[in-house]
Amino acid sequence: MTHELVTALGPLLAAEASAEAPACGAEPGDLEQAVWLRLLERLDAAGPPADPQRWVRRAVRSEARRSRRRARAEQPYATEPADDGGRGPEQRALAAAGERELRSAARRLPGRCPGLVAALLAPEDLTYREIAGELGISQGSLGPERSRCLGCLRRLLTPEVAAR
């Protein structure tokens, strides 16, 4: 593409893209970029157009139509797609092993702690009221009990973590 062609077509392309962009829901810069790419492809295949200004107007309208068709064809997700955080099989296996170790250590805790920690780790995400009812203790004593149990769990796991 020659410098003269770019210089001559730049303002026209910018104006045409700015005019067509709102109607097709695209950014003017995206339309410009698509038309420049089309022009490069045309120059490689067939050389410069006979009437460059007319070609630019047609190319912009064609890209705008293509953008509208693409926008109509695209459908938003009903829900957000699942994102596993990019975790591969190895990371998932390590996380599962860590969870097994945590549950095993929780079962070795004294008193009511195994039941309390199991309730806290439950997939149902129980509320304090539900946990207190399940364990038969008052909701007000659940916080201090939880702190004691987590302290015991921390002390129990510290030698295992340090051994690694």
Coordinates of C-alpha atoms in Angstrom, one line a residue:
M1 CA 0.0 0.0 0.0
T2 CA 1.5 3.3 -1.0
H3 CA 1.8 6.2 1.4
E4 CA -0.2 8.4 -1.0
L5 CA -3.1 6.0 -1.0
V6 CA -3.1 5.9 2.9
T7 CA -2.9 9.6 3.1
A8 CA -5.7 10.1 0.5
L9 CA -8.1 7.5 1.9
G10 CA -7.4 8.0 5.7
P11 CA -9.8 11.0 6.3
L12 CA -12.5 9.5 4.1
L13 CA -12.3 6.1 5.8
A14 CA -12.4 7.8 9.2
A15 CA -15.5 9.8 8.3
E16 CA -17.3 6.9 6.7
A17 CA -16.5 4.6 9.7
S18 CA -17.7 7.2 12.2
A19 CA -20.9 7.6 10.2
E20 CA -21.7 3.9 10.0
A21 CA -20.5 2.7 13.4
P22 CA -23.5 3.8 15.6
A23 CA -25.9 2.0 13.3
C24 CA -24.1 -1.3 13.5
G25 CA -23.0 -1.2 17.1
A26 CA -19.3 -1.3 16.3
E27 CA -16.5 1.1 17.2
P28 CA -15.4 3.3 14.3
G29 CA -11.8 2.2 14.9
D30 CA -12.8 -1.4 14.4
L31 CA -14.5 -0.7 11.1
E32 CA -11.5 1.3 10.0
Q33 CA -9.2 -1.5 10.9
A34 CA -11.3 -4.1 9.0
V35 CA -11.4 -1.9 5.9
W36 CA -7.6 -1.3 6.0
L37 CA -7.1 -5.1 6.2
R38 CA -9.5 -5.6 3.3
L39 CA -7.6 -3.1 1.3
L40 CA -4.3 -4.8 2.0
E41 CA -5.7 -8.1 1.0
R42 CA -7.1 -6.6 -2.2
L43 CA -3.7 -5.0 -3.0
D44 CA -2.0 -8.4 -2.7
A45 CA -4.6 -10.1 -4.9
A46 CA -5.8 -7.6 -7.5
G47 CA -3.9 -4.4 -7.0
P48 CA -5.4 -1.0 -6.1
P49 CA -9.1 -0.4 -6.8
A50 CA -9.9 1.7 -9.9
D51 CA -11.9 4.2 -7.9
P52 CA -10.5 4.1 -4.3
Q53 CA -13.0 6.5 -2.8
R54 CA -16.0 4.5 -4.0
W55 CA -14.3 1.3 -2.9
V56 CA -13.8 2.6 0.6
R57 CA -17.4 3.7 0.9
R58 CA -18.6 0.3 -0.2
A59 CA -16.1 -1.6 2.0
V60 CA -17.2 0.4 5.1
R61 CA -20.9 -0.3 4.4
S62 CA -20.0 -4.0 3.8
E63 CA -18.1 -4.2 7.1
A64 CA -21.0 -2.5 8.9
R65 CA -23.5 -5.0 7.5
R66 CA -21.1 -7.9 8.5
S67 CA -20.9 -6.4 12.0
R68 CA -24.7 -6.1 12.3
R69 CA -25.1 -9.8 11.2
R70 CA -22.5 -10.9 13.7
A71 CA -24.2 -8.9 16.5
R72 CA -27.6 -10.5 15.7
A73 CA -26.0 -14.0 15.6
E74 CA -24.2 -13.6 18.9
Q75 CA -26.3 -14.7 21.9
P76 CA -25.4 -13.8 25.5
Y77 CA -24.9 -16.5 28.0
A78 CA -27.9 -17.2 30.2
T79 CA -25.5 -17.5 33.1
E80 CA -21.8 -16.8 33.5
P81 CA -19.7 -19.6 32.1
A82 CA -18.1 -21.8 34.7
D83 CA -14.6 -20.6 35.6
D84 CA -12.4 -23.1 37.4
G85 CA -9.7 -20.5 37.7
G86 CA -7.6 -22.2 35.1
R87 CA -6.9 -25.0 37.5
G88 CA -5.7 -28.1 35.7
P89 CA -6.0 -31.8 36.9
E90 CA -2.8 -31.5 39.0
Q91 CA -4.0 -28.5 40.9
R92 CA -7.5 -30.1 41.5
A93 CA -5.9 -33.3 42.7
L94 CA -3.6 -31.3 45.1
A95 CA -6.6 -29.3 46.4
A96 CA -8.6 -32.5 46.9
A97 CA -5.7 -34.0 48.9
G98 CA -5.4 -30.9 51.0
E99 CA -9.1 -31.0 51.8
R100 CA -8.9 -34.7 52.7
E101 CA -6.0 -33.9 55.1
L102 CA -8.0 -31.0 56.6
R103 CA -11.1 -33.2 57.2
S104 CA -8.9 -36.0 58.7
A105 CA -7.3 -33.5 61.1
A106 CA -10.7 -32.1 62.0
R107 CA -11.9 -35.6 63.0
R108 CA -9.0 -35.9 65.4
L109 CA -10.0 -32.7 67.3
P110 CA -11.2 -33.0 70.9
G111 CA -14.8 -32.5 72.2
R112 CA -17.4 -30.9 70.0
C113 CA -14.8 -29.6 67.6
P114 CA -15.1 -32.4 64.9
G115 CA -18.8 -31.7 64.5
L116 CA -18.4 -28.0 64.5
V117 CA -15.6 -28.0 61.9
A118 CA -17.5 -30.5 59.8
A119 CA -20.5 -28.2 59.9
L120 CA -18.4 -25.2 58.9
L121 CA -16.9 -27.1 56.0
A122 CA -20.3 -28.4 54.8
P123 CA -21.1 -27.7 51.2
E124 CA -24.6 -26.5 52.2
D125 CA -23.0 -23.3 53.7
L126 CA -25.0 -23.5 56.9
T127 CA -25.8 -20.4 59.0
Y128 CA -24.7 -20.0 62.6
R129 CA -28.3 -20.6 63.7
E130 CA -28.4 -23.9 61.7
I131 CA -25.0 -25.0 63.0
A132 CA -26.0 -24.2 66.6
G133 CA -29.3 -26.1 66.2
E134 CA -27.5 -29.1 64.7
L135 CA -24.9 -29.2 67.5
G136 CA -27.3 -28.4 70.3
I137 CA -25.4 -25.4 71.6
S138 CA -26.4 -21.7 71.9
Q139 CA -25.8 -19.5 68.9
G140 CA -23.9 -17.0 71.2
S141 CA -21.3 -19.6 72.2
L142 CA -20.7 -20.7 68.7
G143 CA -18.2 -17.9 67.9
P144 CA -15.9 -18.6 70.9
E145 CA -16.2 -22.4 70.4
R146 CA -15.3 -21.9 66.7
S147 CA -12.3 -19.9 67.6
R148 CA -11.1 -22.5 70.1
C149 CA -11.6 -25.3 67.5
L150 CA -9.8 -23.5 64.8
G151 CA -6.9 -22.8 67.2
C152 CA -6.7 -26.5 67.9
L153 CA -6.9 -27.3 64.2
R154 CA -4.1 -24.8 63.5
R155 CA -1.9 -26.4 66.2
L156 CA -2.7 -29.9 64.9
L157 CA -1.9 -29.0 61.3
T158 CA 1.3 -26.9 62.0
P159 CA 3.6 -29.9 62.4
E160 CA 2.1 -31.5 59.2
V161 CA 2.6 -28.4 57.2
A162 CA 6.1 -27.8 58.5
A163 CA 7.1 -31.4 57.7
R164 CA 6.6 -30.7 54.0

